[in-house]
mmCIF file of C-alpha atoms and ligand atoms in Angstrom:
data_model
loop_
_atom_site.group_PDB
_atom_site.id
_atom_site.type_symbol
_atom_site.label_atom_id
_atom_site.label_comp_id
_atom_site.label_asym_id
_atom_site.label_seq_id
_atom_site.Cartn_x
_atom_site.Cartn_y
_atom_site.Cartn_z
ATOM 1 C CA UNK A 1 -15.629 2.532 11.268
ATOM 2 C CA UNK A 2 -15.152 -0.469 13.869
ATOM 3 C CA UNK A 3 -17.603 -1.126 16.570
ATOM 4 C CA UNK A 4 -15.312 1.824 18.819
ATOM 5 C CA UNK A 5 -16.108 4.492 15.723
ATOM 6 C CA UNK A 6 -12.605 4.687 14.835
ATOM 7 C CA UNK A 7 -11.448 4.790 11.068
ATOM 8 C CA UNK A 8 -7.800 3.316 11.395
ATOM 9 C CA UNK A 9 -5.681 3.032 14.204
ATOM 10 C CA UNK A 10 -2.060 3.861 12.748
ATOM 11 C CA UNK A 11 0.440 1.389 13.037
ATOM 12 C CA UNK A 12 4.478 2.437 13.679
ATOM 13 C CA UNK A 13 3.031 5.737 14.428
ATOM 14 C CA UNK A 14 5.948 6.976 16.891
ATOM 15 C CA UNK A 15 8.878 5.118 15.006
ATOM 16 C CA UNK A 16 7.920 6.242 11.288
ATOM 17 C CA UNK A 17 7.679 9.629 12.347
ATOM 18 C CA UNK A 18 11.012 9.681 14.108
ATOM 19 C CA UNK A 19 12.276 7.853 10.936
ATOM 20 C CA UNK A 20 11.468 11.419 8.867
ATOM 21 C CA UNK A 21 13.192 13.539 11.330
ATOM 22 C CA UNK A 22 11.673 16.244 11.152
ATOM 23 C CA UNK A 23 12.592 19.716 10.425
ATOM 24 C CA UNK A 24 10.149 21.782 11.654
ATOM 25 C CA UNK A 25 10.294 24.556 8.765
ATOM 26 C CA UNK A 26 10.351 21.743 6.038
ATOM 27 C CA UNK A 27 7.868 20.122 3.508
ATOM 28 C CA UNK A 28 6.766 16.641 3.715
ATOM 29 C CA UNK A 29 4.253 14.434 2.229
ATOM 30 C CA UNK A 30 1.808 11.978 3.479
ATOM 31 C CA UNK A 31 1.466 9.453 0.372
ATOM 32 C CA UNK A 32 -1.590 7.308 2.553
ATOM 33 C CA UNK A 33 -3.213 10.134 4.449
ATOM 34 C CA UNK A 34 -6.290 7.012 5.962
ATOM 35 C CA UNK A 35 -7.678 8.134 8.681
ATOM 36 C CA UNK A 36 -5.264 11.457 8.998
ATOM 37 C CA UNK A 37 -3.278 9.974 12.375
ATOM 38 C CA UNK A 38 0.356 9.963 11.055
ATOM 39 C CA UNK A 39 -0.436 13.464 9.055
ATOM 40 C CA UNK A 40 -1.499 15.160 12.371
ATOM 41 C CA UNK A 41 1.728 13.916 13.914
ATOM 42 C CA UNK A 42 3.947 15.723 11.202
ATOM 43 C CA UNK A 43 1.580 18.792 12.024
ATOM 44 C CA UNK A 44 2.649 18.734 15.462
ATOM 45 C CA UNK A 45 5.881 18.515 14.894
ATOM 46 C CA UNK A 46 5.750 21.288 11.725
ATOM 47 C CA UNK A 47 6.261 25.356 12.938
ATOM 48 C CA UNK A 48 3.722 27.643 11.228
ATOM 49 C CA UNK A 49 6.536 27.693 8.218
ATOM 50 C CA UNK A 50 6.623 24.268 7.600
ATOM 51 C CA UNK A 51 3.987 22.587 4.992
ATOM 52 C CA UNK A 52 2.816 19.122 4.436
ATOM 53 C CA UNK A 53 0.568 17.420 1.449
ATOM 54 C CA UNK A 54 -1.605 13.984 1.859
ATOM 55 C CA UNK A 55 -2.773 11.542 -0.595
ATOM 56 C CA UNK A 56 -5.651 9.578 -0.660
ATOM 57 C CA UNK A 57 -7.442 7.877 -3.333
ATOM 58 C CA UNK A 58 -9.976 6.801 -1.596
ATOM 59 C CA UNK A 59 -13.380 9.895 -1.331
ATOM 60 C CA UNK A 60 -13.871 8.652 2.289
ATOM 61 C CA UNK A 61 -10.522 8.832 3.458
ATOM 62 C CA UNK A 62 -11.174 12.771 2.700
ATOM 63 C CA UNK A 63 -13.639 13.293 5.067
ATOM 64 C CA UNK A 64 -11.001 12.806 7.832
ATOM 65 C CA UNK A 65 -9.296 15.813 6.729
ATOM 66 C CA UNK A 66 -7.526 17.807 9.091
ATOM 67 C CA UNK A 67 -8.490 21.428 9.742
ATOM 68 C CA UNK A 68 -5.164 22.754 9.138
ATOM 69 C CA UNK A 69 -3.885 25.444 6.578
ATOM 70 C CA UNK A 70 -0.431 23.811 6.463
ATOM 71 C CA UNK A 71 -1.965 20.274 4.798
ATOM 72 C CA UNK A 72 -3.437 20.161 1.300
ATOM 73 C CA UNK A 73 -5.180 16.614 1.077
ATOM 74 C CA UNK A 74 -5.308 15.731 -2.445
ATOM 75 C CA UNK A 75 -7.591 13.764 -4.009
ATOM 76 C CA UNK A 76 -5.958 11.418 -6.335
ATOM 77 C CA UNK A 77 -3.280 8.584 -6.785
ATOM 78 C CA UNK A 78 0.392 8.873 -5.148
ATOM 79 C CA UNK A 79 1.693 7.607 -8.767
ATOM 80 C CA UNK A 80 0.961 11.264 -9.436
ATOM 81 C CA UNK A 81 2.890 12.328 -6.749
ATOM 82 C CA UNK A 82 5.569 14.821 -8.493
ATOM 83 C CA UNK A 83 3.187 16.455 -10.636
ATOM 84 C CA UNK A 84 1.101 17.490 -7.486
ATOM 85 C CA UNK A 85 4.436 18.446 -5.486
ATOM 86 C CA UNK A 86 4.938 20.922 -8.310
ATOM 87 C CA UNK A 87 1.979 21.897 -8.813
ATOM 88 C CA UNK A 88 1.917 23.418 -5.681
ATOM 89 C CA UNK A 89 5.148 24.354 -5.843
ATOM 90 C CA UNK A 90 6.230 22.252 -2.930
ATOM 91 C CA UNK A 91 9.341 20.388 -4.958
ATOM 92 C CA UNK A 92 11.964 19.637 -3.314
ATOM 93 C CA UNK A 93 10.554 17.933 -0.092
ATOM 94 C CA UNK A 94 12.113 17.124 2.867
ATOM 95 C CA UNK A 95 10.800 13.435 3.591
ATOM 96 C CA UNK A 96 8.394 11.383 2.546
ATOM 97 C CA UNK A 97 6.025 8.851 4.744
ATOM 98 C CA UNK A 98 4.194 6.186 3.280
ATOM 99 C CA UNK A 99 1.710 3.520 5.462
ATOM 100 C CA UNK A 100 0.755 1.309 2.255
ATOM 101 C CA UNK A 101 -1.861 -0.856 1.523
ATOM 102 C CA UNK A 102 -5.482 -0.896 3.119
ATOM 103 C CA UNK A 103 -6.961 0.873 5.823
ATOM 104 C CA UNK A 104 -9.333 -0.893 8.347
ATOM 105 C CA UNK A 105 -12.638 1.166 7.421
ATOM 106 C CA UNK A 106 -11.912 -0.185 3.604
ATOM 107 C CA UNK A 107 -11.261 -3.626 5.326
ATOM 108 C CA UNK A 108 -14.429 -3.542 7.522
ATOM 109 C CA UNK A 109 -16.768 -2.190 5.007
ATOM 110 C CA UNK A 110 -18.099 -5.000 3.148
ATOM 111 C CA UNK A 111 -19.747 -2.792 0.571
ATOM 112 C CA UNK A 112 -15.703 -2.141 -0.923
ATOM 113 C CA UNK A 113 -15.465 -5.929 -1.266
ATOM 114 C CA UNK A 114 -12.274 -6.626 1.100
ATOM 115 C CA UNK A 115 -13.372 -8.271 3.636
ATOM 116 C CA UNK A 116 -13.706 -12.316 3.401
ATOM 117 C CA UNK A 117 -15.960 -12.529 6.349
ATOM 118 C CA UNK A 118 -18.955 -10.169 5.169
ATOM 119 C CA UNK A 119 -20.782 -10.495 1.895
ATOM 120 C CA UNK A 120 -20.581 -7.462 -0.516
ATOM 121 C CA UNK A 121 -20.150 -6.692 -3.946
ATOM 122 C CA UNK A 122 -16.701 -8.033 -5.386
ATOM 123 C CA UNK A 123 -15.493 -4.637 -6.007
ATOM 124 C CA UNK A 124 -11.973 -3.907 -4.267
ATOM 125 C CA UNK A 125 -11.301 -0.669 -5.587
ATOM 126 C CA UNK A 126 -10.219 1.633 -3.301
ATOM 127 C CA UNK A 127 -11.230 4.666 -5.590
ATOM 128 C CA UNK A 128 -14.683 4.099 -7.061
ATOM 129 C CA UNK A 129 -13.253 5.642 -10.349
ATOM 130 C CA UNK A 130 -10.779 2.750 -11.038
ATOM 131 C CA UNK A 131 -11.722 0.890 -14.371
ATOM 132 C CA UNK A 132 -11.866 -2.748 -13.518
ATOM 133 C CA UNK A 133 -13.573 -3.913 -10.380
ATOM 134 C CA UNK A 134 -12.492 -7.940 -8.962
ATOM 135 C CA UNK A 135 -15.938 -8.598 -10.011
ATOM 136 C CA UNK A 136 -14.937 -7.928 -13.992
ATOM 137 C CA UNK A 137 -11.443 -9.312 -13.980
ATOM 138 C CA UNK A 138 -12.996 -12.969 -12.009
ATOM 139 C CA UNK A 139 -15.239 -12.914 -14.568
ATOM 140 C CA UNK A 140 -13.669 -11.957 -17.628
ATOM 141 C CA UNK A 141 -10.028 -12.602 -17.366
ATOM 142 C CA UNK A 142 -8.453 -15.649 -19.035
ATOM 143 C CA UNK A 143 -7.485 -19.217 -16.643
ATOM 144 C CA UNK A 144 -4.216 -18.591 -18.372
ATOM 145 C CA UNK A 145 -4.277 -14.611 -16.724
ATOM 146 C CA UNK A 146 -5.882 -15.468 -13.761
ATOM 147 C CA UNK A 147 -3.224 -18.073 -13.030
ATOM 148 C CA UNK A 148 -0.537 -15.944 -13.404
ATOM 149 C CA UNK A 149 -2.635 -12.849 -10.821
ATOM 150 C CA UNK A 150 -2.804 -15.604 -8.410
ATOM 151 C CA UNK A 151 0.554 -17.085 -8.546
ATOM 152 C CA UNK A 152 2.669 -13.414 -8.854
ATOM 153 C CA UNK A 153 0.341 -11.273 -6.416
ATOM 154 C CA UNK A 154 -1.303 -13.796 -4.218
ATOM 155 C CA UNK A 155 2.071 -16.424 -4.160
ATOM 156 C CA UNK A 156 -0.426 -19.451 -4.308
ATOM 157 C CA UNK A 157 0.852 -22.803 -4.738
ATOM 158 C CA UNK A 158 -2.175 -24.007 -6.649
ATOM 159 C CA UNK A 159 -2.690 -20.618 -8.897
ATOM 160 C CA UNK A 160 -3.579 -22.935 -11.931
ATOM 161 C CA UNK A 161 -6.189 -25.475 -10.191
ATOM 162 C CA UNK A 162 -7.744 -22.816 -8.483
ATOM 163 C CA UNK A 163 -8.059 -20.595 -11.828
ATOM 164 C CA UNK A 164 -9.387 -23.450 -13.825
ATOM 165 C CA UNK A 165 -12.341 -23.735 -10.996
ATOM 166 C CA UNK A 166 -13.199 -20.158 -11.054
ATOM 167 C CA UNK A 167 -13.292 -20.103 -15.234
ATOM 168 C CA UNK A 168 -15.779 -23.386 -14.989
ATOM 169 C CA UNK A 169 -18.208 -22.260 -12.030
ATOM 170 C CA UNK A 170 -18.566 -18.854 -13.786
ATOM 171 C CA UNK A 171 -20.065 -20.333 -16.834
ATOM 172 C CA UNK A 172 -22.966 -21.217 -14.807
ATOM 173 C CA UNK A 173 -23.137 -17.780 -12.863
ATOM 174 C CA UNK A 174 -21.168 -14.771 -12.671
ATOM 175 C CA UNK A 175 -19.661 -14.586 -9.439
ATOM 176 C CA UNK A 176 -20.757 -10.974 -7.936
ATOM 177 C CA UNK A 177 -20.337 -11.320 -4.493
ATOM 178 C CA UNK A 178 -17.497 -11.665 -1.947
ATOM 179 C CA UNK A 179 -19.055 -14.613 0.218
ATOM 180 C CA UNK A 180 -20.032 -16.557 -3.262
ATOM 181 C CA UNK A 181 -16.528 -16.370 -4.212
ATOM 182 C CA UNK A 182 -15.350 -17.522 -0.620
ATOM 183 C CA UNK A 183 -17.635 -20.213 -0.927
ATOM 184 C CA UNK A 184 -16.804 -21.436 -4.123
ATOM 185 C CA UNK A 185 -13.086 -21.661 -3.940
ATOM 186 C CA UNK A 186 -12.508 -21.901 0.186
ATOM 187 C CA UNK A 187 -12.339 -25.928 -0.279
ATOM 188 C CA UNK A 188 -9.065 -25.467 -2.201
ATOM 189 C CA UNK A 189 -7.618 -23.793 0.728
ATOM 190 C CA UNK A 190 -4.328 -26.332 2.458
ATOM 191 C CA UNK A 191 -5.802 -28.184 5.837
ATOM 192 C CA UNK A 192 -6.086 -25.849 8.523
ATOM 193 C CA UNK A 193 -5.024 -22.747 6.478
ATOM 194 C CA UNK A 194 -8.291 -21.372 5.101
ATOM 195 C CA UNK A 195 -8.102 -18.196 6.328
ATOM 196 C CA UNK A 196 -4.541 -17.470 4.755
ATOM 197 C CA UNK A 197 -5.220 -18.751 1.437
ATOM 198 C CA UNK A 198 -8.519 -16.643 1.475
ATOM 199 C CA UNK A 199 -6.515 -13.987 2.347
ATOM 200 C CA UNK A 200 -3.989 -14.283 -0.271
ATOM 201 C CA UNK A 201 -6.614 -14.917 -3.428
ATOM 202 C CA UNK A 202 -8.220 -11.394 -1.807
ATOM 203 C CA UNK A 203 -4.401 -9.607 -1.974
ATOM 204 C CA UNK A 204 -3.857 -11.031 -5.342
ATOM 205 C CA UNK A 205 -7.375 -9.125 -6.870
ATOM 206 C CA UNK A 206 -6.493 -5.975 -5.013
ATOM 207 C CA UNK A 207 -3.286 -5.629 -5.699
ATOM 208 C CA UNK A 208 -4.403 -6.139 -9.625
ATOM 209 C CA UNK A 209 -7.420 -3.615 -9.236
ATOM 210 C CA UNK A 210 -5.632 -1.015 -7.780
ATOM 211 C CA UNK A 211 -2.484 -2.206 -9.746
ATOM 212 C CA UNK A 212 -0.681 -1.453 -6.488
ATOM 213 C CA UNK A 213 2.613 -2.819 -7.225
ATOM 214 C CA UNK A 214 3.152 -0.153 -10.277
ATOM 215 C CA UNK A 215 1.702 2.884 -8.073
ATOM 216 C CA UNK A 216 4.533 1.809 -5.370
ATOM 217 C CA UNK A 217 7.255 1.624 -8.015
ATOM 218 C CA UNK A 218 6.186 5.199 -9.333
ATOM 219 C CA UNK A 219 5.999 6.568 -6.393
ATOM 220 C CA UNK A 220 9.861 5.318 -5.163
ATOM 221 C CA UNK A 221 11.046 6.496 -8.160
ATOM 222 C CA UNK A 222 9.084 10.379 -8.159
ATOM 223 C CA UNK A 223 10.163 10.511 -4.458
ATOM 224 C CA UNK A 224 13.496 9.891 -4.957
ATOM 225 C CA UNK A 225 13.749 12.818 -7.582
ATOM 226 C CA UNK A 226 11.703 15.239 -5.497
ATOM 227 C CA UNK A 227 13.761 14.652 -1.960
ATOM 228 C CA UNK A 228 16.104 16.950 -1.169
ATOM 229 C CA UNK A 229 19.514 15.076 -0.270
ATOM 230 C CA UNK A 230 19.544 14.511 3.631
ATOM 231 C CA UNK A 231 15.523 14.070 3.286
ATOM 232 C CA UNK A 232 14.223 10.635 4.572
ATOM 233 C CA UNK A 233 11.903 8.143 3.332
ATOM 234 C CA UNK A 234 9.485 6.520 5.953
ATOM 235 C CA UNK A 235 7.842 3.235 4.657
ATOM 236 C CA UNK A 236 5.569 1.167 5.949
ATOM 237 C CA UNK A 237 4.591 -2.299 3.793
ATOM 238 C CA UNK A 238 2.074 -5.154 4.897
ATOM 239 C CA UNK A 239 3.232 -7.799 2.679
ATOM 240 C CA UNK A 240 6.433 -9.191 0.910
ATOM 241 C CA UNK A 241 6.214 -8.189 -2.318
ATOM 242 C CA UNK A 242 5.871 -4.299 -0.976
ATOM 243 C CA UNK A 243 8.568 -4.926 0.960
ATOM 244 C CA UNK A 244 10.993 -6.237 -1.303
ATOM 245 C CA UNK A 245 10.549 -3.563 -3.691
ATOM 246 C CA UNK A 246 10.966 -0.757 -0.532
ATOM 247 C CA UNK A 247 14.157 -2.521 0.322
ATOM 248 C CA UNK A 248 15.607 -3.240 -2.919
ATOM 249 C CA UNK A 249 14.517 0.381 -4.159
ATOM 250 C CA UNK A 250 16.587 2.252 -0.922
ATOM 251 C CA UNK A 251 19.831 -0.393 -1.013
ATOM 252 C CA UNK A 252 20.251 -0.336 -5.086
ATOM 253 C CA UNK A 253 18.338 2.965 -6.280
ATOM 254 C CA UNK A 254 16.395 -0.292 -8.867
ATOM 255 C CA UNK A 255 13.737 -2.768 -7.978
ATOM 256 C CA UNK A 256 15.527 -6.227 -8.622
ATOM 257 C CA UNK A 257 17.757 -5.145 -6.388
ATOM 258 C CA UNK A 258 20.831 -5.175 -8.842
ATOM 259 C CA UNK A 259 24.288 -3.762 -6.711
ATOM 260 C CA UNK A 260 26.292 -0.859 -8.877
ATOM 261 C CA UNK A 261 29.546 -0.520 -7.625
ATOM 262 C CA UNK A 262 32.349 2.039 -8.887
ATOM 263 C CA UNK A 263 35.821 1.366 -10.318
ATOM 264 C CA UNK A 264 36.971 1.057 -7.023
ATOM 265 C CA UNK A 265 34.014 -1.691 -5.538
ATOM 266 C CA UNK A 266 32.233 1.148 -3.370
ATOM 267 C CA UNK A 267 28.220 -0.041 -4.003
ATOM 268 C CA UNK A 268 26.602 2.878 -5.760
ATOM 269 C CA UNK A 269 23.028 3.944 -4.614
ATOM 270 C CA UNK A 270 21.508 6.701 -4.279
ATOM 271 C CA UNK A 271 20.158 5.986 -0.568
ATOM 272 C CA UNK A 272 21.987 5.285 2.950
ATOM 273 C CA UNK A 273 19.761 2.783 4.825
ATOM 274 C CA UNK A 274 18.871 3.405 8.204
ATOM 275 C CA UNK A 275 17.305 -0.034 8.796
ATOM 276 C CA UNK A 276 19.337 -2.745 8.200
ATOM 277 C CA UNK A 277 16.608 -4.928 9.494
ATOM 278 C CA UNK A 278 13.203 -3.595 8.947
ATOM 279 C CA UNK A 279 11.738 -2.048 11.705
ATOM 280 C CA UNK A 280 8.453 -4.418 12.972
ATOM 281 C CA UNK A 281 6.399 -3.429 15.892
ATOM 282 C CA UNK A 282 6.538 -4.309 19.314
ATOM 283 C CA UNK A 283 4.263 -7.345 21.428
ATOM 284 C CA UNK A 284 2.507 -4.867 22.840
ATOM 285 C CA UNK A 285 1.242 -3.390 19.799
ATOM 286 C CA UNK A 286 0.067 -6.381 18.363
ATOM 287 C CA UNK A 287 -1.747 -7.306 21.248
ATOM 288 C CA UNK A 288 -3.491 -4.331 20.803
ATOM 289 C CA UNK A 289 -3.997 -3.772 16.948
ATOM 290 C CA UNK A 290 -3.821 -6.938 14.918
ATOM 291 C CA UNK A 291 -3.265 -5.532 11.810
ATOM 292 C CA UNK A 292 -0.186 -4.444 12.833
ATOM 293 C CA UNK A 293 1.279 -7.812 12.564
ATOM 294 C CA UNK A 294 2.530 -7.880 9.333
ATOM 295 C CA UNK A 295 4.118 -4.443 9.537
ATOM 296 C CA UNK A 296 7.388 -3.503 8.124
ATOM 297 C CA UNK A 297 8.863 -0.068 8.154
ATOM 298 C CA UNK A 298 11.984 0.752 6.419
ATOM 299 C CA UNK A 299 13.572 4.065 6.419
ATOM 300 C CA UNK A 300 16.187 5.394 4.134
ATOM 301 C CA UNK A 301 18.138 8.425 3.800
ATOM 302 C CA UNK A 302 18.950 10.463 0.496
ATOM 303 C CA UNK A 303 22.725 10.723 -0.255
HETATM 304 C C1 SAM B 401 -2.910 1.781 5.694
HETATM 305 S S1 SAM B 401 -3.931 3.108 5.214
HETATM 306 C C2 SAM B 401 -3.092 4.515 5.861
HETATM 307 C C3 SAM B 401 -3.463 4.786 7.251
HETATM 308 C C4 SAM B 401 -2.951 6.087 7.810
HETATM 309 N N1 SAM B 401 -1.513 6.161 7.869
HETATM 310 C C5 SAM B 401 -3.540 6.212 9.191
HETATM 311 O O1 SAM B 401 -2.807 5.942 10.160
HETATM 312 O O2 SAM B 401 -4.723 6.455 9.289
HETATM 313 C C6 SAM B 401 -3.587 3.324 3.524
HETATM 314 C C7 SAM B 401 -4.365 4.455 2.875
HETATM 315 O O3 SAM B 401 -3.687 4.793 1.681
HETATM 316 C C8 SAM B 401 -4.597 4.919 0.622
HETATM 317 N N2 SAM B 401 -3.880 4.496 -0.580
HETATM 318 C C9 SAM B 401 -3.390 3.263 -0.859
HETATM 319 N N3 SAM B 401 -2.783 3.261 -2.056
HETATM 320 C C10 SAM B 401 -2.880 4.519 -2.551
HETATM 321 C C11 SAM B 401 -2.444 5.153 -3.760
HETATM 322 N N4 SAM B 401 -1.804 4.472 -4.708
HETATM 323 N N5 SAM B 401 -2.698 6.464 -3.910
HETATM 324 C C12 SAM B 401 -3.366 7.176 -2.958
HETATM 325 N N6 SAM B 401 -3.826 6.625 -1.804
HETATM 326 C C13 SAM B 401 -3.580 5.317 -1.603
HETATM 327 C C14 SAM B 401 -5.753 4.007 0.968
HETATM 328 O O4 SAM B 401 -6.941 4.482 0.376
HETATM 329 C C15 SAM B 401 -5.787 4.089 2.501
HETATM 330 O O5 SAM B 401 -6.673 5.057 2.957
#
């Protein structure tokens, strides 16, 4: 919770919920359910027909659950999205919104191990049932793998210097805590950029713990085969390598973004893009909620 007692305050809310457009006696899905805001908007906008089901793999996230006997919250990773959709016999759905990435009560709490301003455990797992924690992949993971986490998740410049420091200072103690690994590394940070290059060495370990990337790219591909045609996707990313894969994914139906065309040049895919541009939100929110900043949303619609 921040100093106000509020979990998360949703970012896009209005214009990723008009991205889904709604039909009231239709089921959605909430891959990032967080502090429940954008859920409870789909509820409003649901009749008593109409049926939506959360993800979160986060325990905490749970006890935000909304009172409601249209939502099941489920407990568990969206990569396991169309086995839950069928299991509750939900299949197909008729949009799909995800907010990706971290909520502020994981980024506040230093005891999860994201934040780069408060000492805590070097955990980063989102789900406390996740098999590596940063602390065992800093400390066990090779310069020559560590290198490569830093330089394809984290898009550091100076991924091999800065894994060759971490593999000599652990020898003389295993690095356990956020702030020790902070300390350590911070004076490889550019001049006047500490902050981001903290910042990215902290996205490149989560996105590896919660091997992020892979959930996203099985979630795409289960949501496309679960959406009815005419259903919308509603995507929110935080950071460019989301992003690309959310826009190559709706404008190619693949993740390299490879253009099929047909015999006569018409570009194959199985989406029609509503944002050409991604939508990003306005001044004002910014002003207000910082971590909106980075925000991209992209919507696309099912041919
Ligand atoms: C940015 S927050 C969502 C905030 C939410 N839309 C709101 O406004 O409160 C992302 C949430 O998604 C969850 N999450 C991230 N990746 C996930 C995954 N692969 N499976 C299930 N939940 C995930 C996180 O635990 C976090 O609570």
């Amino acid at each position: 919770m921040d100093s106000n007692g509020v979990y998360h305050r949703p970012v896009l809310l209005s214009e990723s919920i008009a991205g889904l457009h709604i039909n009231p006696d239709g089921i959605y899905v909430d891959v990032t359910f967080g502090s429940g805001s954008h859920s409870l908007a789909i509820l409003k906008q649901l009749s008593p027909k109409g049926r939506l089901i959360a993800f979160d793999q986060d325990p905490d996230a749970h006890k935000n659950k909304i009172d409601d006997e249209r939502l099941i919250l489920v407990s568990g990773n969206f990569k396991f999205l169309k086995n839950f959709v069928k299991y509750y016999q939900a299949a197909p759905i008729d949009g799909l919104l995800g907010d990706l990435g971290v909520s502020s009560f994981q980024f506040d709490n230093p005891q999860k191990g994201f934040s780069i301003r408060n000492d805590g455990p070097l955990d980063l797992r989102m789900n406390p049932e996740i098999r590596l924690s940063a602390k065992e992949i800093i400390n066990t993971y090779t310069a020559k793998d560590l290198t490569t986490l830093f330089k394809q998740f984290g898009e550091l410049k100076n991924s091999y210097s800065l894994a060759q420091k971490i593999v000599k200072l652990r020898q003389n103690e295993p690095f356990t805590s956020t702030l020790q690994l902070v300390n350590a590394i911070k004076s490889m940070a550019p001049k006047r950029k500490e902050n981001k290059f903290l910042a990215q060495v902290f996205q490149a370990l989560r996105i590896e713990v919660n091997e992020e990337l892979d959930a996203l790219k099985q979630m795409l591909e289960q949501a496309l085969e679960i959406l009815k045609p005419g259903g919308y996707l509603s995507i929110i990313s935080y950071h460019s390598l989301e992003d690309r894969l959310v826009k190559n994914f709706f404008k190619t139906g693949n993740f390299e973004g490879v253009l099929k065309k047909d015999f006569y040049g018409n570009v194959l895919s199985p989406f029609l893009v509503e944002t050409r541009k991604p939508i990003i939100p306005t001044a004002g929110e910014i002003e207000s909620n910082n971590r909106a900043r980075s925000a991209k949303l992209r919507i696309a619609k099912k041919q």
